[in-house]
Coordinates of C-alpha atoms in Angstrom, one line a residue:
X1 CA -26.7 -15.6 -20.1
X2 CA -23.1 -14.8 -19.6
X3 CA -21.0 -17.5 -17.9
X4 CA -18.2 -15.7 -15.9
X5 CA -15.4 -16.9 -13.7
X6 CA -13.6 -14.6 -11.3
X7 CA -10.2 -15.2 -9.6
X8 CA -9.4 -13.2 -6.5
X9 CA -13.0 -12.7 -5.7
X10 CA -12.4 -12.1 -1.9
X11 CA -10.1 -9.1 -2.5
X12 CA -11.1 -5.4 -2.9
X13 CA -11.3 -5.4 -6.7
X14 CA -12.7 -9.0 -7.0
X15 CA -15.5 -8.4 -4.4
X16 CA -16.6 -5.2 -6.1
X17 CA -16.4 -6.9 -9.5
X18 CA -18.7 -9.7 -8.2
X19 CA -21.2 -7.1 -7.0
X20 CA -21.1 -5.3 -10.3
X21 CA -21.6 -8.5 -12.3
X22 CA -24.4 -9.7 -10.1
X23 CA -26.5 -6.7 -11.2
X24 CA -26.7 -8.4 -14.6
X25 CA -28.0 -11.7 -15.9
X26 CA -24.9 -13.8 -15.5
X27 CA -23.8 -17.1 -13.9
X28 CA -20.9 -16.3 -11.7
X29 CA -18.2 -18.7 -10.4
X30 CA -15.6 -17.4 -8.0
X31 CA -12.4 -19.3 -7.3
X32 CA -10.8 -19.0 -3.9
X33 CA -8.1 -20.5 -1.8
X34 CA -9.0 -22.9 0.9
X35 CA -7.6 -20.4 3.5
X36 CA -9.6 -17.4 2.2
X37 CA -12.8 -16.2 3.8
X38 CA -15.6 -15.2 1.4
X39 CA -17.6 -13.5 4.2
X40 CA -15.8 -10.2 3.5
X41 CA -17.5 -10.3 0.1
X42 CA -20.9 -10.2 1.9
X43 CA -19.6 -7.2 3.9
X44 CA -18.6 -5.4 0.7
X45 CA -22.1 -6.1 -0.7
X46 CA -23.7 -4.5 2.4
X47 CA -22.1 -1.1 1.5
X48 CA -24.3 -1.0 -1.6
X49 CA -27.5 -3.0 -0.8
X50 CA -29.8 -3.6 2.1
X51 CA -30.0 -7.3 1.1
X52 CA -26.5 -8.6 0.5
X53 CA -27.4 -12.2 1.3
X54 CA -29.6 -12.6 -1.8
X55 CA -26.8 -11.6 -4.1
X56 CA -24.1 -13.5 -2.2
X57 CA -26.1 -16.7 -2.5
X58 CA -26.0 -16.4 -6.3
X59 CA -22.2 -16.9 -6.4
X60 CA -20.8 -20.4 -7.0
X61 CA -17.7 -20.6 -4.8
X62 CA -15.1 -23.1 -5.9
X63 CA -11.9 -23.9 -3.8
X64 CA -9.0 -24.3 -6.2
X65 CA -5.2 -24.3 -6.1
X66 CA -4.2 -21.7 -8.8
X67 CA -0.6 -22.9 -8.6
X68 CA -1.8 -26.3 -9.9
X69 CA -2.4 -26.3 -13.6
X70 CA -4.8 -29.3 -13.4
X71 CA -6.8 -27.7 -10.6
X72 CA -7.2 -24.6 -12.7
X73 CA -8.3 -26.4 -15.8
X74 CA -10.7 -28.6 -13.9
X75 CA -12.3 -25.6 -12.2
X76 CA -12.7 -23.8 -15.5
X77 CA -14.2 -26.9 -17.2
X78 CA -16.7 -27.5 -14.4
X79 CA -17.8 -23.9 -14.3
X80 CA -18.5 -23.9 -18.0
X81 CA -17.2 -20.3 -18.1
X82 CA -16.9 -18.3 -21.3
X83 CA -15.2 -15.2 -19.7
X84 CA -12.5 -15.0 -17.1
X85 CA -11.6 -12.0 -14.9
X86 CA -8.2 -12.7 -13.3
X87 CA -8.0 -10.5 -10.2
X88 CA -6.0 -12.8 -7.9
X89 CA -2.5 -11.8 -6.8
X90 CA -0.1 -12.2 -3.9
X91 CA 1.0 -9.0 -2.3
X92 CA 3.7 -8.8 0.4
X93 CA 6.2 -6.2 1.6
X94 CA 8.2 -8.7 3.6
X95 CA 11.6 -9.1 1.9
X96 CA 11.6 -12.9 2.6
X97 CA 8.5 -13.2 0.5
X98 CA 9.7 -11.3 -2.6
X99 CA 10.9 -14.3 -4.6
X100 CA 7.8 -16.3 -3.6
X101 CA 5.5 -13.5 -4.6
X102 CA 7.1 -13.1 -8.0
X103 CA 7.1 -16.8 -8.7
X104 CA 3.5 -17.3 -7.4
X105 CA 2.0 -14.4 -9.4
X106 CA 3.7 -15.4 -12.6
X107 CA 2.9 -19.1 -12.3
X108 CA -0.8 -18.4 -11.4
X109 CA -1.2 -16.1 -14.4
X110 CA 0.6 -18.7 -16.7
X111 CA -1.9 -21.3 -15.5
X112 CA -4.9 -19.1 -16.0
X113 CA -3.7 -18.1 -19.6
X114 CA -3.0 -21.8 -20.5
X115 CA -6.4 -22.9 -19.2
X116 CA -8.1 -20.1 -21.2
X117 CA -6.3 -21.3 -24.3
X118 CA -6.9 -25.0 -23.8
X119 CA -10.6 -24.6 -23.1
X120 CA -11.3 -21.9 -25.8
X121 CA -12.4 -19.2 -23.3
X122 CA -14.0 -16.3 -25.3
X123 CA -12.2 -13.5 -23.5
X124 CA -10.0 -12.8 -20.5
X125 CA -9.4 -9.6 -18.5
X126 CA -6.2 -9.4 -16.4
X127 CA -5.9 -6.9 -13.6
X128 CA -2.3 -5.7 -13.6
X129 CA -1.1 -2.4 -12.1
X130 CA 0.5 0.9 -13.0
X131 CA 3.5 -0.5 -11.2
X132 CA 4.1 -2.7 -14.3
X133 CA 4.3 0.2 -16.7
X134 CA 7.4 1.9 -18.0
X135 CA 8.8 5.1 -16.7
X136 CA 8.0 8.4 -18.5
X137 CA 10.4 11.0 -19.9
X138 CA 11.0 13.9 -17.5
X139 CA 7.9 16.1 -17.2
X140 CA 5.7 13.7 -19.1
X141 CA 2.8 11.4 -18.0
X142 CA 3.1 7.6 -18.1
X143 CA 1.1 6.1 -20.9
X144 CA 0.4 2.5 -22.1
X145 CA 3.3 2.9 -24.5
X146 CA 5.9 3.8 -21.8
X147 CA 8.8 1.4 -22.0
X148 CA 9.6 -0.8 -19.0
X149 CA 13.2 -0.4 -17.7
X150 CA 14.5 -2.8 -15.0
X151 CA 15.7 -0.9 -11.9
X152 CA 16.6 -1.6 -8.3
X153 CA 14.0 1.0 -7.4
X154 CA 11.3 -1.3 -8.8
X155 CA 9.4 -3.3 -6.1
X156 CA 9.1 -7.0 -6.1
X157 CA 5.4 -6.5 -6.7
X158 CA 6.1 -4.4 -9.8
X159 CA 8.3 -7.2 -11.2
X160 CA 5.7 -9.8 -10.4
X161 CA 3.0 -7.8 -12.3
X162 CA 5.3 -7.0 -15.2
X163 CA 6.3 -10.7 -15.7
X164 CA 2.7 -11.8 -15.2
X165 CA 1.7 -9.4 -18.0
X166 CA 4.3 -11.1 -20.2
X167 CA 2.3 -14.3 -19.8
X168 CA -0.9 -12.6 -20.9
X169 CA 0.9 -11.1 -23.9
X170 CA 2.2 -14.6 -24.7
X171 CA -1.3 -15.9 -24.6
X172 CA -2.5 -13.0 -26.9
X173 CA 0.3 -14.0 -29.4
X174 CA -1.1 -17.5 -29.3
X175 CA -4.6 -16.4 -30.1
X176 CA -6.2 -15.6 -26.8
X177 CA -8.6 -12.7 -26.8
X178 CA -7.6 -10.7 -23.7
X179 CA -7.4 -7.2 -22.3
X180 CA -5.1 -5.8 -19.5
X181 CA -6.1 -3.0 -17.1
X182 CA -3.4 -1.1 -15.2
X183 CA -5.1 0.6 -12.2
X184 CA -3.3 3.2 -10.1
X185 CA -3.9 3.3 -6.4
X186 CA -7.4 1.9 -5.9
X187 CA -9.7 3.5 -3.3
X188 CA -12.7 1.7 -2.0
X189 CA -14.5 0.6 1.2
X190 CA -13.5 -2.4 3.3
X191 CA -10.2 -4.1 4.0
X192 CA -9.3 -1.2 6.3
X193 CA -6.1 -2.7 7.6
X194 CA -4.4 -3.8 4.4
X195 CA -3.8 -2.6 0.9
X196 CA -4.8 0.9 -0.3
X197 CA -7.8 1.1 2.0
X198 CA -5.5 1.2 5.0
X199 CA -4.7 4.8 4.0
X200 CA -8.0 5.7 5.7
X201 CA -7.0 3.9 8.9
X202 CA -3.6 5.6 8.9
X203 CA -5.1 9.0 8.5
X204 CA -7.7 8.4 11.1
X205 CA -5.1 7.4 13.7
X206 CA -3.3 10.6 13.0
X207 CA -0.9 11.6 10.2
X208 CA 1.3 14.7 10.9
X209 CA 3.8 14.4 8.1
X210 CA 3.6 14.4 4.3
X211 CA 6.1 14.0 1.4
X212 CA 6.2 15.7 -2.0
X213 CA 5.4 12.5 -4.0
X214 CA 2.6 12.4 -6.6
X215 CA 0.8 9.4 -8.0
X216 CA -2.6 8.4 -9.5
X217 CA -5.8 7.3 -7.7
X218 CA -9.0 5.6 -9.0
X219 CA -12.3 4.5 -7.5
X220 CA -12.7 0.8 -7.3
X221 CA -16.2 1.2 -8.9
X222 CA -14.5 2.8 -12.0
X223 CA -12.0 -0.1 -12.2
X224 CA -14.7 -2.9 -12.3
X225 CA -17.0 -0.9 -14.6
X226 CA -14.2 -0.4 -17.1
X227 CA -13.2 -4.1 -16.8
X228 CA -16.7 -5.1 -17.8
X229 CA -17.1 -2.6 -20.5
X230 CA -13.8 -3.8 -22.1
X231 CA -15.0 -7.4 -21.9
X232 CA -18.3 -6.6 -23.6
X233 CA -16.5 -4.6 -26.3
X234 CA -14.7 -5.9 -29.4
X235 CA -11.4 -4.5 -27.9
X236 CA -8.7 -7.2 -27.4
X237 CA -4.9 -7.4 -27.4
X238 CA -4.5 -4.1 -25.6
X239 CA -3.8 -2.6 -22.1
X240 CA -5.4 0.4 -20.5
X241 CA -4.3 2.7 -17.7
X242 CA -7.2 3.0 -15.3
X243 CA -6.6 6.2 -13.2
X244 CA -8.9 9.1 -12.3
X245 CA -6.6 11.8 -11.0
X246 CA -3.0 12.5 -10.2
X247 CA -2.6 13.9 -6.7
X248 CA 0.1 14.7 -4.2
X249 CA 0.3 12.6 -1.0
X250 CA -0.3 15.8 0.9
X251 CA -3.5 16.5 -1.1
X252 CA -4.9 13.0 -0.7
X253 CA -4.1 12.8 3.0
X254 CA -5.7 16.2 3.6
X255 CA -8.8 15.2 1.6
X256 CA -9.2 12.1 3.7
X257 CA -8.4 13.8 7.0
X258 CA -11.1 16.4 6.4
X259 CA -13.7 13.8 5.6
X260 CA -12.8 11.9 8.7
X261 CA -12.8 15.0 10.9
X262 CA -9.1 14.7 11.6
X263 CA -6.2 17.2 11.5
X264 CA -4.5 17.2 8.1
X265 CA -0.8 16.6 7.9
X266 CA 1.2 19.8 8.6
X267 CA 4.9 18.9 8.5
X268 CA 7.0 18.1 5.5
X269 CA 9.1 14.9 5.9
X270 CA 12.3 15.6 4.1
X271 CA 14.5 12.7 2.6
X272 CA 16.6 12.4 5.7
X273 CA 13.5 12.0 7.9
X274 CA 12.0 9.4 5.7
X275 CA 15.2 7.5 5.4
X276 CA 15.6 7.4 9.2
X277 CA 12.0 6.2 9.5
X278 CA 12.7 3.4 7.1
X279 CA 15.8 2.3 9.1
X280 CA 13.7 2.3 12.3
X281 CA 10.9 0.4 10.6
X282 CA 13.3 -2.2 9.3
X283 CA 14.8 -2.8 12.8
X284 CA 11.4 -2.9 14.4
X285 CA 10.1 -5.5 12.0
X286 CA 13.1 -7.8 12.7
X287 CA 12.5 -7.5 16.4
X288 CA 8.7 -8.1 16.3
X289 CA 8.7 -10.5 13.3
X290 CA 6.0 -8.4 11.6
X291 CA 5.8 -6.8 8.2
X292 CA 7.6 -3.4 8.2
X293 CA 5.4 -0.3 8.3
X294 CA 7.7 1.4 5.8
X295 CA 9.7 -0.5 3.1
X296 CA 12.4 0.7 0.7
X297 CA 9.9 0.7 -2.1
X298 CA 7.5 2.8 -0.1
X299 CA 10.3 5.2 0.7
X300 CA 11.1 5.6 -3.0
X301 CA 7.4 6.0 -3.9
X302 CA 6.8 8.6 -1.3
X303 CA 9.3 10.9 -3.0
X304 CA 8.5 10.0 -6.6
X305 CA 6.4 12.3 -8.8
X306 CA 4.7 10.0 -11.3
X307 CA 1.6 11.0 -13.2
X308 CA -0.5 8.7 -15.3
X309 CA -2.5 9.5 -18.5
X310 CA -6.1 8.1 -18.7
X311 CA -6.6 9.5 -22.2
X312 CA -6.7 6.2 -24.0
X313 CA -9.5 4.7 -22.0
X314 CA -11.5 7.9 -22.1
X315 CA -11.2 8.1 -25.8
X316 CA -11.9 4.4 -26.5
X317 CA -14.8 4.0 -24.2
X318 CA -15.9 7.6 -23.8
X319 CA -15.6 7.0 -20.0
X320 CA -15.9 9.6 -17.3
X321 CA -14.2 8.9 -14.0
X322 CA -15.7 9.5 -10.6
X323 CA -13.8 12.5 -9.1
X324 CA -11.5 11.4 -6.3
X325 CA -13.1 13.9 -3.9
X326 CA -16.4 12.1 -4.4
X327 CA -14.7 8.8 -3.9
X328 CA -13.0 9.9 -0.6
X329 CA -16.3 11.2 0.7
X330 CA -18.0 7.9 0.0
X331 CA -15.3 5.7 1.4
X332 CA -14.8 7.9 4.5
X333 CA -18.5 7.5 5.3
X334 CA -18.3 3.7 5.1
X335 CA -15.1 3.8 7.2
X336 CA -16.7 5.8 10.0
X337 CA -19.7 3.5 9.9
X338 CA -17.4 0.5 10.3
X339 CA -15.5 1.8 13.4
X340 CA -15.9 -0.8 16.2
X341 CA -16.7 0.4 19.6
X342 CA -15.0 -0.2 22.9
X343 CA -17.1 -1.0 25.9
X344 CA -16.5 2.5 27.1
X345 CA -18.0 3.9 23.9
X346 CA -14.7 5.1 22.4
X347 CA -14.1 4.3 18.7
X348 CA -11.1 2.2 17.8
X349 CA -9.7 0.5 14.7

C-alpha cells in the first residue's frame, strides 16, 4: 500500500488530489494549518460521489506548522510516508503581503525538501505554476526550457514560485527524486469566491468588458491525474507544463457566460480603461482595507498574450487533456447547484 503525505490538502488542487488518491489503495496523511477548515474537502468530494463521508474519514489529518522545520520532520516521520505531494502555498494580492508571501512559500518548500532528504522519502511532487516559467521569444509558446528573466512586471506570487522551485532543484541536485508541475490557470468546482474558481462568480454577477489577453487553462482533474502518473513513473528531476488550451479572456468569459445563462462580455476594455480601473481599485482598497479587485499584476496579465506548450507531457505520458469547453460545462453545473437562496427565492452568491 502506498503511504502518501499531502500538503495544502484543503485547497483546490489538494482536495481534488486527495479525492483522486483515495480511489486507490493508499494510506493518506494530509497536513493542514490550525486555522484551515478541512470541511471544504468534504464538499469537494460531494461533487463526485454520493457518499463523501466514507472517503473523508479515510484521511489522517495532522496539524503542522510548515514554517517550523522540526514540525515538518516530525509530521513526516509520524506519518511513515514514502511519497510527498507538496501543494501548499500562500497566495495574496495585497501589496503589504508580498514579502511575507515570498518568504513563506520559499521557507515552506525548503523545509519540505529538507525533510524529504533527511527521511529518505522515495519521491516528491511539487506544484509550481506557469508563473514561474521564463518568457518566450516573440510569437513562440512558453516551454519548460524558457529562460526566467527578472522583471518588474512579474508578480510577487511568480517570484515566490520561482524561488520555491529553486529549493526543489537544489534538493534534486542533492539526490532527491522529485518532479515539478507547472499548471496554467486551473479550473475546478468549489472555492467560488477566491482563486481561479472566482471567475465563475465574476461572470455570473455580470461581466460586460473583455481584454485582448491570452493565457492557458487546465482542468483540476487533469492536474492531479498527471501529478499521480508522474509519481508512479520512473521520471524524476524534470518539470512539466500542465495546460490544456490557450484561450483569450474573451473566449473563456463567453464560454462561462453561456454555460451560466448570462450575457457574454460585449465591450473591449482598452489600456486606458483598464489603467483607470486599476487606479480606482487601488484607492478603494485603501479606503475599505480590503484586497484590491484589480492589481498591477492583473492589469499586466489582462493585456499579455502568453501561450503555453503542453507537448512535453503529452509525449512523455501519452496524456490527452479534457477539452476546456467540457471543463467549463462541468464546473458551471456545480456552480449553479451551489448557489445559495435568499428567503425570497432569488439566487445570490
